[in-house]
mmCIF file of C-alpha atoms and ligand atoms in Angstrom:
data_model
loop_
_atom_site.group_PDB
_atom_site.id
_atom_site.type_symbol
_atom_site.label_atom_id
_atom_site.label_comp_id
_atom_site.label_asym_id
_atom_site.label_seq_id
_atom_site.Cartn_x
_atom_site.Cartn_y
_atom_site.Cartn_z
ATOM 1 C CA MET A 277 103.753 69.590 39.379
ATOM 2 C CA GLN A 278 104.641 72.156 36.818
ATOM 3 C CA GLY A 279 106.982 69.730 35.301
ATOM 4 C CA ALA A 280 104.554 66.899 35.136
ATOM 5 C CA GLU A 281 102.191 69.290 33.231
ATOM 6 C CA PHE A 282 104.837 69.894 30.698
ATOM 7 C CA ALA A 283 105.355 66.224 30.165
ATOM 8 C CA VAL A 284 101.837 65.859 28.698
ATOM 9 C CA THR A 285 102.001 66.328 24.814
ATOM 10 C CA THR A 286 99.651 68.308 22.932
ATOM 11 C CA HIS A 287 98.633 64.647 21.318
ATOM 12 C CA ASP A 288 97.154 63.606 24.419
ATOM 13 C CA ARG A 289 95.070 66.393 25.098
ATOM 14 C CA SER A 290 91.473 66.590 24.057
ATOM 15 C CA VAL A 291 89.502 69.452 22.755
ATOM 16 C CA ILE A 292 85.841 69.433 23.611
ATOM 17 C CA THR A 293 83.431 69.590 20.613
ATOM 18 C CA VAL A 294 79.620 69.726 20.693
ATOM 19 C CA ARG A 295 79.824 66.286 19.312
ATOM 20 C CA GLY A 296 82.223 65.156 22.156
ATOM 21 C CA PRO A 297 85.811 65.270 22.739
ATOM 22 C CA ILE A 298 88.412 65.322 19.879
ATOM 23 C CA SER A 299 92.345 64.914 19.589
ATOM 24 C CA SER A 300 93.499 68.447 19.357
ATOM 25 C CA ALA A 301 95.533 67.300 16.769
ATOM 26 C CA SER A 302 92.921 66.689 14.526
ATOM 27 C CA LEU A 303 91.534 70.397 14.982
ATOM 28 C CA GLY A 304 92.760 71.418 11.747
ATOM 29 C CA VAL A 305 92.032 74.821 10.203
ATOM 30 C CA THR A 306 90.349 76.977 13.150
ATOM 31 C CA ASP A 307 88.291 79.829 13.154
ATOM 32 C CA ALA A 308 89.344 80.874 16.806
ATOM 33 C CA HIS A 309 86.289 83.294 17.236
ATOM 34 C CA ASP A 310 82.938 83.183 15.626
ATOM 35 C CA HIS A 311 79.280 83.065 16.071
ATOM 36 C CA LEU A 312 76.530 80.863 14.763
ATOM 37 C CA PHE A 313 73.429 81.813 16.860
ATOM 38 C CA LEU A 314 73.344 84.815 18.628
ATOM 39 C CA ARG A 315 70.739 87.291 20.194
ATOM 40 C CA THR A 316 71.816 90.112 22.599
ATOM 41 C CA PRO A 317 69.982 93.504 23.643
ATOM 42 C CA ALA A 318 73.212 95.114 22.812
ATOM 43 C CA LEU A 319 72.720 94.440 19.198
ATOM 44 C CA PRO A 320 69.067 94.850 18.646
ATOM 45 C CA GLY A 321 67.946 93.728 15.024
ATOM 46 C CA GLN A 322 71.255 91.930 14.389
ATOM 47 C CA GLU A 323 70.188 88.706 15.928
ATOM 48 C CA PHE A 324 70.472 85.423 14.004
ATOM 49 C CA ASP A 325 69.139 81.551 14.830
ATOM 50 C CA ASP A 326 68.321 80.174 11.526
ATOM 51 C CA LEU A 327 69.825 76.716 11.495
ATOM 52 C CA GLU A 328 69.475 76.486 7.554
ATOM 53 C CA ARG A 329 71.228 79.657 7.016
ATOM 54 C CA SER A 330 74.014 79.299 9.611
ATOM 55 C CA THR A 331 74.421 75.678 8.286
ATOM 56 C CA ALA A 332 74.993 77.123 4.568
ATOM 57 C CA GLU A 333 77.393 79.799 6.073
ATOM 58 C CA VAL A 334 79.475 77.081 7.819
ATOM 59 C CA ARG A 335 79.166 74.728 4.613
ATOM 60 C CA ALA A 336 80.896 77.624 2.377
ATOM 61 C CA ALA A 337 83.520 78.173 5.082
ATOM 62 C CA ARG A 338 84.311 74.525 5.150
ATOM 63 C CA SER A 339 84.792 74.433 1.308
ATOM 64 C CA THR A 340 87.620 77.006 1.883
ATOM 65 C CA GLY A 341 89.280 74.960 4.382
ATOM 66 C CA ILE A 342 87.862 75.666 7.904
ATOM 67 C CA SER A 343 87.539 72.551 9.889
ATOM 68 C CA THR A 344 86.852 73.764 13.396
ATOM 69 C CA VAL A 345 84.808 76.776 14.398
ATOM 70 C CA VAL A 346 85.002 78.253 17.986
ATOM 71 C CA GLU A 347 81.440 79.667 18.673
ATOM 72 C CA VAL A 348 81.919 81.903 21.595
ATOM 73 C CA THR A 349 78.283 82.698 22.318
ATOM 74 C CA PRO A 350 78.149 82.789 25.940
ATOM 75 C CA ILE A 351 75.345 81.990 28.341
ATOM 76 C CA GLY A 352 72.258 84.446 28.088
ATOM 77 C CA CYS A 353 73.163 85.677 24.390
ATOM 78 C CA GLY A 354 71.232 83.254 22.308
ATOM 79 C CA ARG A 355 73.438 80.293 22.441
ATOM 80 C CA ARG A 356 72.047 77.127 20.947
ATOM 81 C CA PRO A 357 73.294 73.936 21.964
ATOM 82 C CA ASP A 358 70.845 71.717 20.035
ATOM 83 C CA LEU A 359 71.352 73.808 16.879
ATOM 84 C CA MET A 360 75.323 73.619 17.114
ATOM 85 C CA ARG A 361 74.900 69.704 17.285
ATOM 86 C CA ALA A 362 72.721 69.759 14.027
ATOM 87 C CA LEU A 363 75.037 72.057 12.214
ATOM 88 C CA SER A 364 78.096 70.353 13.222
ATOM 89 C CA GLU A 365 76.407 66.921 12.128
ATOM 90 C CA ALA A 366 75.334 68.406 8.875
ATOM 91 C CA THR A 367 78.641 69.863 7.815
ATOM 92 C CA GLY A 368 81.297 67.684 9.341
ATOM 93 C CA VAL A 369 82.935 70.796 10.849
ATOM 94 C CA ASN A 370 83.748 70.520 14.639
ATOM 95 C CA ILE A 371 82.024 73.183 16.775
ATOM 96 C CA VAL A 372 83.577 74.197 20.039
ATOM 97 C CA ALA A 373 81.084 75.930 22.286
ATOM 98 C CA ALA A 374 81.282 78.284 25.190
ATOM 99 C CA SER A 375 80.340 78.446 28.533
ATOM 100 C CA GLY A 376 80.715 81.410 30.704
ATOM 101 C CA TYR A 377 79.192 84.913 30.481
ATOM 102 C CA HIS A 378 79.689 88.488 28.215
ATOM 103 C CA ARG A 379 80.557 91.981 29.424
ATOM 104 C CA ASP A 380 77.517 93.720 31.093
ATOM 105 C CA ALA A 381 76.267 95.196 27.960
ATOM 106 C CA HIS A 382 75.064 92.082 26.892
ATOM 107 C CA TYR A 383 72.486 91.593 29.799
ATOM 108 C CA ALA A 384 69.144 93.083 30.141
ATOM 109 C CA PRO A 385 68.325 94.703 33.587
ATOM 110 C CA GLY A 386 66.930 92.038 35.641
ATOM 111 C CA SER A 387 68.765 89.266 33.998
ATOM 112 C CA TRP A 388 69.562 86.614 36.328
ATOM 113 C CA VAL A 389 73.384 86.838 35.174
ATOM 114 C CA MET A 390 73.363 90.388 36.513
ATOM 115 C CA ASP A 391 72.168 89.372 39.875
ATOM 116 C CA ALA A 392 73.937 85.676 40.560
ATOM 117 C CA SER A 393 76.337 85.111 43.186
ATOM 118 C CA VAL A 394 80.056 84.010 42.039
ATOM 119 C CA ASP A 395 79.025 80.376 43.380
ATOM 120 C CA LEU A 396 75.975 80.126 41.275
ATOM 121 C CA LEU A 397 77.836 81.745 38.288
ATOM 122 C CA ALA A 398 80.634 79.147 38.618
ATOM 123 C CA GLU A 399 78.113 76.072 38.987
ATOM 124 C CA ARG A 400 76.476 77.034 35.836
ATOM 125 C CA ILE A 401 79.731 77.210 34.109
ATOM 126 C CA LEU A 402 80.850 73.581 35.329
ATOM 127 C CA ALA A 403 77.697 72.094 34.533
ATOM 128 C CA ASP A 404 78.107 73.212 30.850
ATOM 129 C CA LEU A 405 81.623 71.979 30.842
ATOM 130 C CA GLN A 406 81.149 68.773 32.524
ATOM 131 C CA ASP A 407 77.577 67.551 32.025
ATOM 132 C CA GLY A 408 76.127 69.381 28.853
ATOM 133 C CA MET A 409 74.916 72.962 28.207
ATOM 134 C CA HIS A 410 71.610 74.256 29.376
ATOM 135 C CA PRO A 411 69.208 74.275 26.411
ATOM 136 C CA ASN A 412 68.081 77.988 26.951
ATOM 137 C CA ASP A 413 69.287 81.056 28.471
ATOM 138 C CA TRP A 414 66.986 80.873 31.375
ATOM 139 C CA LEU A 415 67.791 79.633 34.943
ATOM 140 C CA ASP A 416 65.277 76.842 34.846
ATOM 141 C CA PRO A 417 66.528 73.809 36.507
ATOM 142 C CA ASP A 418 63.781 71.657 35.324
ATOM 143 C CA TRP A 419 64.837 71.566 31.885
ATOM 144 C CA PRO A 420 67.087 68.702 30.819
ATOM 145 C CA LEU A 421 70.573 69.691 29.763
ATOM 146 C CA ASP A 422 71.595 69.237 26.154
ATOM 147 C CA PRO A 423 74.002 66.508 25.721
ATOM 148 C CA ALA A 424 76.656 69.090 24.000
ATOM 149 C CA ARG A 425 79.081 69.897 26.338
ATOM 150 C CA ALA A 426 81.028 73.631 26.220
ATOM 151 C CA GLY A 427 84.581 73.713 25.479
ATOM 152 C CA VAL A 428 85.922 77.019 26.198
ATOM 153 C CA ILE A 429 84.918 79.434 29.078
ATOM 154 C CA LYS A 430 83.977 83.059 27.992
ATOM 155 C CA ALA A 431 84.350 86.340 29.991
ATOM 156 C CA GLY A 432 84.415 89.920 29.249
ATOM 157 C CA ALA A 433 85.177 93.282 30.359
ATOM 158 C CA SER A 434 84.029 96.815 29.468
ATOM 159 C CA TYR A 435 85.675 99.587 27.631
ATOM 160 C CA GLN A 436 88.564 100.968 29.833
ATOM 161 C CA ARG A 437 87.030 99.104 32.871
ATOM 162 C CA ILE A 438 86.225 96.072 34.722
ATOM 163 C CA SER A 439 82.993 96.275 36.340
ATOM 164 C CA ASP A 440 82.106 94.680 39.974
ATOM 165 C CA ARG A 441 79.655 92.352 38.026
ATOM 166 C CA GLU A 442 82.292 91.550 35.274
ATOM 167 C CA ARG A 443 84.865 90.911 38.006
ATOM 168 C CA ASP A 444 82.400 88.337 39.935
ATOM 169 C CA ARG A 445 82.180 86.607 36.199
ATOM 170 C CA LEU A 446 85.653 86.475 35.666
ATOM 171 C CA VAL A 447 86.313 84.692 38.891
ATOM 172 C CA ALA A 448 83.337 82.357 38.435
ATOM 173 C CA GLY A 449 85.363 81.618 35.061
ATOM 174 C CA ALA A 450 88.570 81.192 36.689
ATOM 175 C CA ARG A 451 87.186 78.885 39.451
ATOM 176 C CA ALA A 452 85.869 76.640 36.593
ATOM 177 C CA SER A 453 88.831 76.658 34.526
ATOM 178 C CA ARG A 454 90.960 75.943 37.669
ATOM 179 C CA ARG A 455 88.754 72.798 38.212
ATOM 180 C CA THR A 456 88.647 71.610 34.869
ATOM 181 C CA GLY A 457 91.777 72.909 32.746
ATOM 182 C CA ALA A 458 89.417 74.298 30.147
ATOM 183 C CA PRO A 459 90.612 77.485 28.363
ATOM 184 C CA LEU A 460 89.341 80.927 29.252
ATOM 185 C CA LEU A 461 88.573 83.337 26.272
ATOM 186 C CA VAL A 462 88.073 86.937 27.561
ATOM 187 C CA HIS A 463 86.360 89.762 25.503
ATOM 188 C CA THR A 464 88.290 93.029 25.700
ATOM 189 C CA GLU A 465 86.368 96.050 24.715
ATOM 190 C CA VAL A 466 88.490 97.904 21.918
ATOM 191 C CA GLY A 467 91.341 95.870 23.389
ATOM 192 C CA THR A 468 91.266 97.787 26.653
ATOM 193 C CA CYS A 469 92.005 96.484 30.182
ATOM 194 C CA ALA A 470 94.233 93.777 29.086
ATOM 195 C CA HIS A 471 96.975 93.494 31.421
ATOM 196 C CA GLU A 472 94.263 94.228 34.132
ATOM 197 C CA ILE A 473 92.498 91.066 32.998
ATOM 198 C CA VAL A 474 95.506 88.955 33.109
ATOM 199 C CA ASP A 475 96.135 90.163 36.496
ATOM 200 C CA LEU A 476 93.023 89.283 37.973
ATOM 201 C CA LEU A 477 93.148 85.506 36.319
ATOM 202 C CA GLN A 478 96.655 85.278 37.820
ATOM 203 C CA GLY A 479 95.432 86.428 41.113
ATOM 204 C CA GLU A 480 93.065 83.593 41.029
ATOM 205 C CA GLY A 481 95.466 81.080 39.870
ATOM 206 C CA VAL A 482 94.605 80.515 36.148
ATOM 207 C CA PRO A 483 97.756 79.378 34.111
ATOM 208 C CA GLN A 484 98.664 82.157 31.711
ATOM 209 C CA ASN A 485 98.623 79.374 28.969
ATOM 210 C CA ARG A 486 94.743 78.979 29.501
ATOM 211 C CA VAL A 487 94.058 82.575 29.039
ATOM 212 C CA ILE A 488 93.199 83.920 25.493
ATOM 213 C CA LEU A 489 92.540 87.496 25.029
ATOM 214 C CA ALA A 490 90.046 88.550 22.172
ATOM 215 C CA HIS A 491 89.817 91.288 19.998
ATOM 216 C CA LEU A 492 93.212 92.779 20.527
ATOM 217 C CA ASP A 493 93.639 93.915 17.074
ATOM 218 C CA ARG A 494 91.054 96.529 17.646
ATOM 219 C CA ASN A 495 93.870 98.428 19.298
ATOM 220 C CA PRO A 496 97.089 97.328 17.165
ATOM 221 C CA ASP A 497 99.384 98.384 19.296
ATOM 222 C CA LEU A 498 102.705 96.463 18.666
ATOM 223 C CA GLU A 499 104.327 96.937 21.931
ATOM 224 C CA LEU A 500 101.442 96.274 24.242
ATOM 225 C CA HIS A 501 100.899 92.932 22.335
ATOM 226 C CA ALA A 502 104.505 91.981 22.490
ATOM 227 C CA ASP A 503 104.500 92.503 26.301
ATOM 228 C CA LEU A 504 101.311 90.615 26.755
ATOM 229 C CA ALA A 505 102.430 87.564 24.549
ATOM 230 C CA ALA A 506 105.802 87.716 26.612
ATOM 231 C CA ARG A 507 103.457 87.220 29.852
ATOM 232 C CA GLY A 508 102.502 83.787 28.098
ATOM 233 C CA VAL A 509 98.707 84.244 27.246
ATOM 234 C CA THR A 510 97.389 83.713 23.773
ATOM 235 C CA LEU A 511 96.218 87.023 21.510
ATOM 236 C CA GLU A 512 93.543 86.462 19.186
ATOM 237 C CA TYR A 513 93.064 88.692 16.470
ATOM 238 C CA ASP A 514 89.282 89.158 14.567
ATOM 239 C CA THR A 515 89.014 91.810 12.161
ATOM 240 C CA PRO A 516 90.084 90.499 8.981
ATOM 241 C CA GLY A 517 87.580 92.212 6.369
ATOM 242 C CA ARG A 518 86.433 94.608 8.952
ATOM 243 C CA ILE A 519 87.254 97.487 6.845
ATOM 244 C CA LYS A 520 85.167 99.805 8.771
ATOM 245 C CA TYR A 521 87.920 99.468 11.444
ATOM 246 C CA ARG A 522 91.041 99.744 9.031
ATOM 247 C CA PRO A 523 92.467 97.913 6.028
ATOM 248 C CA ASP A 524 93.488 94.375 6.409
ATOM 249 C CA SER A 525 97.057 95.496 5.170
ATOM 250 C CA GLU A 526 97.445 97.089 8.774
ATOM 251 C CA LEU A 527 96.433 93.816 10.293
ATOM 252 C CA LEU A 528 98.817 91.940 8.361
ATOM 253 C CA ASP A 529 101.512 94.397 9.207
ATOM 254 C CA LEU A 530 100.643 93.922 13.071
ATOM 255 C CA ILE A 531 100.663 89.870 12.622
ATOM 256 C CA GLU A 532 103.946 90.329 10.523
ATOM 257 C CA ALA A 533 105.569 92.462 13.323
ATOM 258 C CA MET A 534 104.398 89.892 16.235
ATOM 259 C CA VAL A 535 106.063 87.146 14.046
ATOM 260 C CA ALA A 536 109.149 89.159 13.819
ATOM 261 C CA ALA A 537 109.360 89.843 17.393
ATOM 262 C CA GLY A 538 109.195 85.961 18.428
ATOM 263 C CA HIS A 539 105.644 85.716 19.146
ATOM 264 C CA LEU A 540 104.283 83.506 16.584
ATOM 265 C CA ASP A 541 103.111 80.733 18.739
ATOM 266 C CA ARG A 542 100.899 83.155 20.717
ATOM 267 C CA LEU A 543 98.561 84.407 18.025
ATOM 268 C CA LEU A 544 94.989 83.037 16.755
ATOM 269 C CA LEU A 545 92.508 84.123 14.319
ATOM 270 C CA GLY A 546 89.046 84.342 13.853
ATOM 271 C CA LEU A 547 86.430 86.443 12.050
ATOM 272 C CA ASP A 548 83.884 87.371 15.209
ATOM 273 C CA LEU A 549 80.677 87.699 12.598
ATOM 274 C CA GLY A 550 78.657 88.679 15.400
ATOM 275 C CA ARG A 551 75.652 90.357 13.412
ATOM 276 C CA ARG A 552 73.686 89.118 10.991
ATOM 277 C CA ASP A 553 74.941 91.998 8.594
ATOM 278 C CA TYR A 554 78.417 90.069 8.677
ATOM 279 C CA LEU A 555 76.877 86.841 7.450
ATOM 280 C CA HIS A 556 76.601 85.947 3.472
ATOM 281 C CA ALA A 557 73.696 83.638 4.638
ATOM 282 C CA TYR A 558 71.694 86.559 5.889
ATOM 283 C CA GLY A 559 72.290 88.787 3.102
ATOM 284 C CA GLY A 560 75.602 90.511 4.333
ATOM 285 C CA GLY A 561 79.569 90.298 4.410
ATOM 286 C CA PRO A 562 82.426 89.634 4.574
ATOM 287 C CA GLY A 563 81.015 86.119 5.379
ATOM 288 C CA MET A 564 82.834 83.014 7.113
ATOM 289 C CA THR A 565 84.897 82.322 3.756
ATOM 290 C CA TYR A 566 86.549 85.529 4.085
ATOM 291 C CA LEU A 567 89.237 84.218 6.420
ATOM 292 C CA MET A 568 90.776 81.318 4.090
ATOM 293 C CA ALA A 569 89.516 82.782 0.585
ATOM 294 C CA THR A 570 90.643 86.337 1.077
ATOM 295 C CA PHE A 571 92.726 87.062 4.243
ATOM 296 C CA VAL A 572 94.983 83.949 4.600
ATOM 297 C CA PRO A 573 96.422 84.127 0.936
ATOM 298 C CA ARG A 574 97.855 87.454 1.756
ATOM 299 C CA LEU A 575 98.911 86.191 5.167
ATOM 300 C CA ARG A 576 100.807 83.372 3.565
ATOM 301 C CA GLY A 577 102.524 85.712 1.351
ATOM 302 C CA ARG A 578 103.644 87.988 4.371
ATOM 303 C CA ILE A 579 104.889 85.379 6.894
ATOM 304 C CA GLY A 580 105.026 82.101 4.894
ATOM 305 C CA GLU A 581 103.314 78.901 4.922
ATOM 306 C CA ALA A 582 104.572 77.334 7.759
ATOM 307 C CA ALA A 583 103.825 80.469 10.174
ATOM 308 C CA ALA A 584 100.326 80.702 8.711
ATOM 309 C CA ASP A 585 99.362 77.145 9.493
ATOM 310 C CA ALA A 586 100.970 77.500 12.874
ATOM 311 C CA ILE A 587 98.479 80.339 13.590
ATOM 312 C CA LEU A 588 95.575 78.551 11.978
ATOM 313 C CA SER A 589 96.269 74.991 13.306
ATOM 314 C CA GLY A 590 99.032 74.509 15.767
ATOM 315 C CA ASN A 591 98.049 77.386 17.971
ATOM 316 C CA PRO A 592 94.498 76.577 18.300
ATOM 317 C CA ALA A 593 95.631 72.845 18.997
ATOM 318 C CA ARG A 594 97.335 73.987 22.109
ATOM 319 C CA ALA A 595 94.957 76.934 23.175
ATOM 320 C CA PHE A 596 91.653 74.831 22.889
ATOM 321 C CA ALA A 597 93.056 71.697 24.354
ATOM 322 C CA TRP A 598 92.024 71.151 28.156
ATOM 323 C CA SER A 599 95.028 70.948 30.604
ATOM 324 C CA PRO A 600 95.052 68.405 32.974
ATOM 325 C CA THR A 601 94.098 69.847 36.386
ATOM 326 C CA GLU A 602 96.466 69.676 39.364
ATOM 327 C CA GLY A 603 94.112 66.697 40.770
ATOM 328 C CA GLN A 604 94.767 64.815 37.558
ATOM 329 C CA VAL A 605 98.491 65.499 37.516
ATOM 330 C CA ALA A 606 99.386 64.673 40.828
HETATM 331 ZN ZN1 ZN B 189 82.374 87.495 19.611
#
């Protein structure tokens, strides 16, 4: 079965965008982790949900060369499938939306997400992936689904620990990934618990090449990252321009060292602009143009054109394409 899976080429696989499936080869330059509409109790005053402003932000990013944005706002955090579709149609930029759930801090006490069984959690993810996304954050079966399907499953863990509820949500995400072949992108808090997350997902039968670990560059530990890459998971870095954490030069050092260690094909880049203060259209910065206009020219200088293109286009095409499931291969 493994052999049969490898026989399928990247070009045969689809990435699911809010406007439907596209060939992974047509993804182009991809911001592998960002946010267009967001509202969470963890970031009061930082919500953004203005279609016009978010469209302007993405249009500006497109002018720098971005052709796909992976929008990883999960269930219950202000996700807006209707607005993502409108934005994608207006800008021509592909939007890959997320199902799944965040870490505990993003749900208010009493949220249905905190009380739901693994079965219900998984059922909601499968509906998003296969039928279309629920148009709001409530558990109301009477609302018609938005036609936009989710293309990636989100999960998350806390700082230094995976809570029992986070564990349930990881298991639900794993189930949905096994059933559909959809990739699973997991939020790590300051890069912690990475091996534990991979262990858990491996135990649930998720192939390593379906797993993307987000925010690892918040803990830029080369040996740790090389170990994780050697396990076959994908590492997503998303702090370009986040000067409050560290200068870009240190992120460039990390990427250069990972490439030198032979892990080029395991790296993705995004911006993770998850606060209105980070977006030009809402009066902040670095803004969605930062990746291509400011960071990538320096990246090309460090690792060369071809390696930079792999991180921006080739790797996302593999990481976000849905795998054939066991049933489809057999
Ligand atoms: Zn994020």
